[in-house]
């Protein structure tokens, strides 16, 4: 089986060697390492260089990181512009209306980053917690061609819009137990789904790493009543196609 972890925060691990070898052991053939800020983007780029051909970078501007220092946001944009040819996607980006950050600023940065992705024909990897409809509207109005609504757990109506517009969602290990995420995995067809871990997120008390993709795989297989081999094959093909991975 070949698996792709389409969303991992590898910059948050101190020692990546054992993490990568565990991933290889369970069949992970590629990891998309997402950045969230200037600092984590730079770290992500250097990790991708170190594990070239296995770790593919995406550069982002996460809503949790944008409000505090506007000058960092600008410098981050300059980094994205310089390195856009070296990345497979723009992410993690998006909106989060459950946090106490300035909504207007979040919208402004997200719109700008969506326009940047469109101009450079890169898929967007989107965080949309508590702002599912707003995030969708921005992506659609900007005319972004490819987007993944990562760990989608929002309303069904917005999910229908996402799918009708040709966009994807990604599933995490929370598909084992989270009601709203399970519902989304039930609704979205397999040809619009990617697997991921969002590691090092802690799921039910355990810190994840890319090998936890197996938990995502098993959960999706159980929800959709499709054999794990088929889920693995389809979602890996989706990732290869969408992110243009040279696999
Ligand atoms: Zn994430």
mmCIF file of C-alpha atoms and ligand atoms in Angstrom:
data_model
loop_
_atom_site.group_PDB
_atom_site.id
_atom_site.type_symbol
_atom_site.label_atom_id
_atom_site.label_comp_id
_atom_site.label_asym_id
_atom_site.label_seq_id
_atom_site.Cartn_x
_atom_site.Cartn_y
_atom_site.Cartn_z
ATOM 1 C CA UNK A 1 0.000 0.000 0.000
ATOM 2 C CA UNK A 2 1.153 3.514 -0.826
ATOM 3 C CA UNK A 3 -0.028 6.370 1.393
ATOM 4 C CA UNK A 4 0.453 10.136 1.306
ATOM 5 C CA UNK A 5 0.215 12.279 4.432
ATOM 6 C CA UNK A 6 -1.097 15.448 2.810
ATOM 7 C CA UNK A 7 -0.836 17.728 5.861
ATOM 8 C CA UNK A 8 1.893 17.429 8.504
ATOM 9 C CA UNK A 9 3.614 20.047 10.667
ATOM 10 C CA UNK A 10 7.045 18.424 10.533
ATOM 11 C CA UNK A 11 8.712 21.616 11.827
ATOM 12 C CA UNK A 12 7.203 20.818 15.236
ATOM 13 C CA UNK A 13 9.273 17.652 15.731
ATOM 14 C CA UNK A 14 12.685 17.796 17.404
ATOM 15 C CA UNK A 15 14.041 14.578 15.973
ATOM 16 C CA UNK A 16 12.632 13.728 12.561
ATOM 17 C CA UNK A 17 14.720 10.652 11.795
ATOM 18 C CA UNK A 18 12.634 8.130 13.772
ATOM 19 C CA UNK A 19 9.459 9.925 12.665
ATOM 20 C CA UNK A 20 10.340 9.493 8.988
ATOM 21 C CA UNK A 21 11.391 5.872 9.375
ATOM 22 C CA UNK A 22 8.125 5.010 11.171
ATOM 23 C CA UNK A 23 6.236 6.653 8.298
ATOM 24 C CA UNK A 24 8.178 4.647 5.704
ATOM 25 C CA UNK A 25 7.499 1.430 7.601
ATOM 26 C CA UNK A 26 3.713 1.852 7.327
ATOM 27 C CA UNK A 27 3.790 2.669 3.608
ATOM 28 C CA UNK A 28 3.901 6.459 3.545
ATOM 29 C CA UNK A 29 5.530 7.372 0.219
ATOM 30 C CA UNK A 30 5.300 11.158 0.555
ATOM 31 C CA UNK A 31 4.592 13.754 3.214
ATOM 32 C CA UNK A 32 3.348 17.259 2.502
ATOM 33 C CA UNK A 33 4.926 19.460 5.160
ATOM 34 C CA UNK A 34 2.881 22.589 5.760
ATOM 35 C CA UNK A 35 4.167 25.835 7.202
ATOM 36 C CA UNK A 36 2.160 28.336 9.200
ATOM 37 C CA UNK A 37 4.345 31.427 9.627
ATOM 38 C CA UNK A 38 7.606 32.933 8.413
ATOM 39 C CA UNK A 39 9.637 30.939 10.919
ATOM 40 C CA UNK A 40 7.881 27.591 10.366
ATOM 41 C CA UNK A 41 7.893 28.113 6.588
ATOM 42 C CA UNK A 42 11.667 28.494 6.606
ATOM 43 C CA UNK A 43 12.044 25.410 8.769
ATOM 44 C CA UNK A 44 9.680 23.479 6.500
ATOM 45 C CA UNK A 45 11.737 24.391 3.422
ATOM 46 C CA UNK A 46 14.924 23.143 5.015
ATOM 47 C CA UNK A 47 13.266 19.880 6.123
ATOM 48 C CA UNK A 48 12.029 19.348 2.558
ATOM 49 C CA UNK A 49 15.559 19.874 1.283
ATOM 50 C CA UNK A 50 16.930 17.379 3.774
ATOM 51 C CA UNK A 51 14.294 14.771 2.858
ATOM 52 C CA UNK A 52 14.071 15.687 -0.793
ATOM 53 C CA UNK A 53 11.905 13.289 -2.827
ATOM 54 C CA UNK A 54 9.971 12.307 0.302
ATOM 55 C CA UNK A 55 8.916 15.519 2.049
ATOM 56 C CA UNK A 56 7.232 18.125 -0.172
ATOM 57 C CA UNK A 57 6.815 21.633 1.221
ATOM 58 C CA UNK A 58 3.841 23.992 1.333
ATOM 59 C CA UNK A 59 4.154 27.546 2.601
ATOM 60 C CA UNK A 60 1.418 29.104 4.652
ATOM 61 C CA UNK A 61 0.099 31.936 6.767
ATOM 62 C CA UNK A 62 -2.055 30.336 9.447
ATOM 63 C CA UNK A 63 -4.808 32.455 10.999
ATOM 64 C CA UNK A 64 -3.378 31.614 14.442
ATOM 65 C CA UNK A 65 -0.133 33.336 13.465
ATOM 66 C CA UNK A 66 -1.121 36.408 11.535
ATOM 67 C CA UNK A 67 -2.511 38.915 13.987
ATOM 68 C CA UNK A 68 0.384 39.505 16.327
ATOM 69 C CA UNK A 69 3.079 40.879 14.010
ATOM 70 C CA UNK A 70 2.035 42.532 10.736
ATOM 71 C CA UNK A 71 5.644 43.016 9.580
ATOM 72 C CA UNK A 72 6.169 39.239 9.798
ATOM 73 C CA UNK A 73 3.147 38.769 7.546
ATOM 74 C CA UNK A 74 4.798 40.977 4.907
ATOM 75 C CA UNK A 75 8.113 39.223 5.164
ATOM 76 C CA UNK A 76 6.311 35.902 4.944
ATOM 77 C CA UNK A 77 4.670 36.997 1.681
ATOM 78 C CA UNK A 78 8.075 37.894 0.278
ATOM 79 C CA UNK A 79 9.346 34.419 1.173
ATOM 80 C CA UNK A 80 6.359 32.822 -0.567
ATOM 81 C CA UNK A 81 6.989 34.877 -3.680
ATOM 82 C CA UNK A 82 10.651 33.904 -3.752
ATOM 83 C CA UNK A 83 10.069 30.192 -3.212
ATOM 84 C CA UNK A 84 6.745 29.537 -4.904
ATOM 85 C CA UNK A 85 8.333 27.341 -7.578
ATOM 86 C CA UNK A 86 9.716 25.030 -4.899
ATOM 87 C CA UNK A 87 6.412 24.223 -3.213
ATOM 88 C CA UNK A 88 3.545 21.848 -4.023
ATOM 89 C CA UNK A 89 0.861 24.014 -2.410
ATOM 90 C CA UNK A 90 0.087 27.134 -0.426
ATOM 91 C CA UNK A 91 -0.871 26.203 3.132
ATOM 92 C CA UNK A 92 -1.691 26.114 5.858
ATOM 93 C CA UNK A 93 -3.867 29.174 5.335
ATOM 94 C CA UNK A 94 -7.439 30.122 6.083
ATOM 95 C CA UNK A 95 -9.790 31.516 8.653
ATOM 96 C CA UNK A 96 -10.564 30.581 12.238
ATOM 97 C CA UNK A 97 -13.481 32.418 13.789
ATOM 98 C CA UNK A 98 -13.302 30.416 17.009
ATOM 99 C CA UNK A 99 -10.141 32.238 18.043
ATOM 100 C CA UNK A 100 -9.898 35.775 19.316
ATOM 101 C CA UNK A 101 -8.015 37.160 16.338
ATOM 102 C CA UNK A 102 -9.134 40.134 14.271
ATOM 103 C CA UNK A 103 -11.570 38.689 11.710
ATOM 104 C CA UNK A 104 -11.088 41.495 9.232
ATOM 105 C CA UNK A 105 -7.340 40.995 9.198
ATOM 106 C CA UNK A 106 -7.775 37.226 8.790
ATOM 107 C CA UNK A 107 -10.043 37.780 5.799
ATOM 108 C CA UNK A 108 -7.626 40.282 4.266
ATOM 109 C CA UNK A 109 -4.622 37.960 4.559
ATOM 110 C CA UNK A 110 -6.572 34.924 3.389
ATOM 111 C CA UNK A 111 -7.934 36.710 0.332
ATOM 112 C CA UNK A 112 -4.451 37.908 -0.575
ATOM 113 C CA UNK A 113 -2.951 34.457 -0.162
ATOM 114 C CA UNK A 114 -5.789 32.922 -2.228
ATOM 115 C CA UNK A 115 -5.087 35.397 -5.033
ATOM 116 C CA UNK A 116 -1.401 34.540 -4.795
ATOM 117 C CA UNK A 117 -2.178 30.816 -5.105
ATOM 118 C CA UNK A 118 -4.433 31.385 -8.090
ATOM 119 C CA UNK A 119 -1.850 33.526 -9.861
ATOM 120 C CA UNK A 120 0.790 30.875 -9.338
ATOM 121 C CA UNK A 121 -1.554 27.926 -10.046
ATOM 122 C CA UNK A 122 -0.937 26.268 -6.692
ATOM 123 C CA UNK A 123 -3.555 24.409 -4.668
ATOM 124 C CA UNK A 124 -4.611 25.927 -1.339
ATOM 125 C CA UNK A 125 -4.591 23.883 1.888
ATOM 126 C CA UNK A 126 -7.282 25.488 3.997
ATOM 127 C CA UNK A 127 -8.043 25.724 7.682
ATOM 128 C CA UNK A 128 -11.674 26.880 8.006
ATOM 129 C CA UNK A 129 -12.756 26.219 11.605
ATOM 130 C CA UNK A 130 -15.844 28.206 12.534
ATOM 131 C CA UNK A 131 -15.593 30.080 9.218
ATOM 132 C CA UNK A 132 -16.444 27.351 6.728
ATOM 133 C CA UNK A 133 -18.860 29.373 4.588
ATOM 134 C CA UNK A 134 -16.662 32.490 4.682
ATOM 135 C CA UNK A 135 -13.556 30.533 3.646
ATOM 136 C CA UNK A 136 -15.436 28.841 0.814
ATOM 137 C CA UNK A 137 -16.838 32.145 -0.448
ATOM 138 C CA UNK A 138 -13.390 33.717 -0.614
ATOM 139 C CA UNK A 139 -11.846 30.765 -2.438
ATOM 140 C CA UNK A 140 -14.702 30.644 -4.910
ATOM 141 C CA UNK A 141 -14.908 34.383 -5.536
ATOM 142 C CA UNK A 142 -11.156 34.586 -6.125
ATOM 143 C CA UNK A 143 -11.507 31.718 -8.593
ATOM 144 C CA UNK A 144 -8.947 29.404 -6.993
ATOM 145 C CA UNK A 145 -8.778 26.271 -9.135
ATOM 146 C CA UNK A 146 -7.668 23.686 -6.586
ATOM 147 C CA UNK A 147 -8.274 23.662 -2.863
ATOM 148 C CA UNK A 148 -8.364 21.207 0.029
ATOM 149 C CA UNK A 149 -10.588 21.984 2.999
ATOM 150 C CA UNK A 150 -8.433 20.229 5.521
ATOM 151 C CA UNK A 151 -10.043 18.248 8.419
ATOM 152 C CA UNK A 152 -13.444 19.421 7.223
ATOM 153 C CA UNK A 153 -15.976 19.370 10.071
ATOM 154 C CA UNK A 154 -18.362 22.123 9.028
ATOM 155 C CA UNK A 155 -21.976 22.287 7.860
ATOM 156 C CA UNK A 156 -23.263 19.926 5.191
ATOM 157 C CA UNK A 157 -24.539 22.767 2.949
ATOM 158 C CA UNK A 158 -21.051 24.264 2.721
ATOM 159 C CA UNK A 159 -19.609 20.828 2.031
ATOM 160 C CA UNK A 160 -22.025 20.456 -0.884
ATOM 161 C CA UNK A 161 -20.778 23.801 -2.260
ATOM 162 C CA UNK A 162 -17.159 22.701 -1.815
ATOM 163 C CA UNK A 163 -17.772 19.452 -3.699
ATOM 164 C CA UNK A 164 -19.849 21.107 -6.427
ATOM 165 C CA UNK A 165 -16.986 23.530 -7.047
ATOM 166 C CA UNK A 166 -14.576 20.646 -7.568
ATOM 167 C CA UNK A 167 -12.644 21.126 -4.340
ATOM 168 C CA UNK A 168 -11.392 18.438 -1.962
ATOM 169 C CA UNK A 169 -11.537 17.701 1.738
ATOM 170 C CA UNK A 170 -8.937 15.831 3.769
ATOM 171 C CA UNK A 171 -9.515 13.335 6.557
ATOM 172 C CA UNK A 172 -7.545 13.110 9.817
ATOM 173 C CA UNK A 173 -7.407 10.488 12.585
ATOM 174 C CA UNK A 174 -10.345 12.378 14.174
ATOM 175 C CA UNK A 175 -12.469 10.421 11.657
ATOM 176 C CA UNK A 176 -12.299 7.679 14.303
ATOM 177 C CA UNK A 177 -14.488 9.567 16.743
ATOM 178 C CA UNK A 178 -15.468 13.145 15.786
ATOM 179 C CA UNK A 179 -19.147 13.285 14.778
ATOM 180 C CA UNK A 180 -18.910 16.244 12.400
ATOM 181 C CA UNK A 181 -15.765 15.002 10.724
ATOM 182 C CA UNK A 182 -17.264 11.516 10.289
ATOM 183 C CA UNK A 183 -20.316 13.086 8.652
ATOM 184 C CA UNK A 184 -18.105 14.940 6.158
ATOM 185 C CA UNK A 185 -16.169 11.772 5.310
ATOM 186 C CA UNK A 186 -19.486 9.974 4.794
ATOM 187 C CA UNK A 187 -20.716 12.611 2.346
ATOM 188 C CA UNK A 188 -17.591 13.395 0.317
ATOM 189 C CA UNK A 189 -16.835 10.874 -2.443
ATOM 190 C CA UNK A 190 -13.460 9.117 -2.308
ATOM 191 C CA UNK A 191 -12.329 10.845 -5.477
ATOM 192 C CA UNK A 192 -12.483 14.175 -3.597
ATOM 193 C CA UNK A 193 -10.632 13.062 -0.518
ATOM 194 C CA UNK A 194 -7.056 13.122 0.729
ATOM 195 C CA UNK A 195 -5.663 11.504 3.875
ATOM 196 C CA UNK A 196 -3.607 13.393 6.435
ATOM 197 C CA UNK A 197 -2.553 13.463 10.077
ATOM 198 C CA UNK A 198 -2.142 17.187 10.912
ATOM 199 C CA UNK A 199 0.612 15.868 13.181
ATOM 200 C CA UNK A 200 1.727 16.494 15.872
ATOM 201 C CA UNK A 201 -1.923 17.048 16.863
ATOM 202 C CA UNK A 202 -2.846 14.966 19.921
ATOM 203 C CA UNK A 203 -5.696 12.527 19.206
ATOM 204 C CA UNK A 204 -7.345 10.978 22.250
ATOM 205 C CA UNK A 205 -4.297 11.667 24.379
ATOM 206 C CA UNK A 206 -1.650 10.478 21.927
ATOM 207 C CA UNK A 207 0.704 12.771 20.011
ATOM 208 C CA UNK A 208 0.503 11.896 16.334
ATOM 209 C CA UNK A 209 3.146 11.617 13.629
ATOM 210 C CA UNK A 210 2.791 10.734 9.912
ATOM 211 C CA UNK A 211 2.515 6.988 10.697
ATOM 212 C CA UNK A 212 -0.909 7.825 12.213
ATOM 213 C CA UNK A 213 -2.108 8.038 8.607
ATOM 214 C CA UNK A 214 -3.000 4.359 9.110
ATOM 215 C CA UNK A 215 -5.610 5.425 11.676
ATOM 216 C CA UNK A 216 -7.050 7.881 9.164
ATOM 217 C CA UNK A 217 -7.041 5.184 6.488
ATOM 218 C CA UNK A 218 -8.820 2.640 8.707
ATOM 219 C CA UNK A 219 -11.392 5.187 9.862
ATOM 220 C CA UNK A 220 -12.205 6.265 6.295
ATOM 221 C CA UNK A 221 -12.388 2.621 5.194
ATOM 222 C CA UNK A 222 -14.868 1.845 8.006
ATOM 223 C CA UNK A 223 -17.019 4.930 7.369
ATOM 224 C CA UNK A 224 -17.204 4.390 3.612
ATOM 225 C CA UNK A 225 -17.309 0.577 3.815
ATOM 226 C CA UNK A 226 -14.553 0.346 1.222
ATOM 227 C CA UNK A 227 -11.463 -1.886 1.661
ATOM 228 C CA UNK A 228 -8.359 -0.110 3.000
ATOM 229 C CA UNK A 229 -6.411 -0.980 -0.156
ATOM 230 C CA UNK A 230 -8.939 0.845 -2.304
ATOM 231 C CA UNK A 231 -9.037 3.901 -0.012
ATOM 232 C CA UNK A 232 -5.224 4.000 -0.050
ATOM 233 C CA UNK A 233 -5.014 3.703 -3.830
ATOM 234 C CA UNK A 234 -7.656 6.327 -4.575
ATOM 235 C CA UNK A 235 -6.548 8.937 -2.055
ATOM 236 C CA UNK A 236 -2.906 8.533 -3.061
ATOM 237 C CA UNK A 237 -3.832 9.026 -6.711
ATOM 238 C CA UNK A 238 -5.809 12.133 -5.713
ATOM 239 C CA UNK A 239 -2.796 13.549 -3.878
ATOM 240 C CA UNK A 240 -0.467 12.810 -6.795
ATOM 241 C CA UNK A 241 -2.810 14.504 -9.244
ATOM 242 C CA UNK A 242 -3.750 17.526 -7.142
ATOM 243 C CA UNK A 243 -0.287 18.293 -5.757
ATOM 244 C CA UNK A 244 1.594 17.099 -8.851
ATOM 245 C CA UNK A 245 3.794 14.827 -6.759
ATOM 246 C CA UNK A 246 6.494 13.130 -8.834
ATOM 247 C CA UNK A 247 5.594 9.606 -7.644
HETATM 248 ZN ZN1 LIG B 1 -2.496 21.941 10.337
#
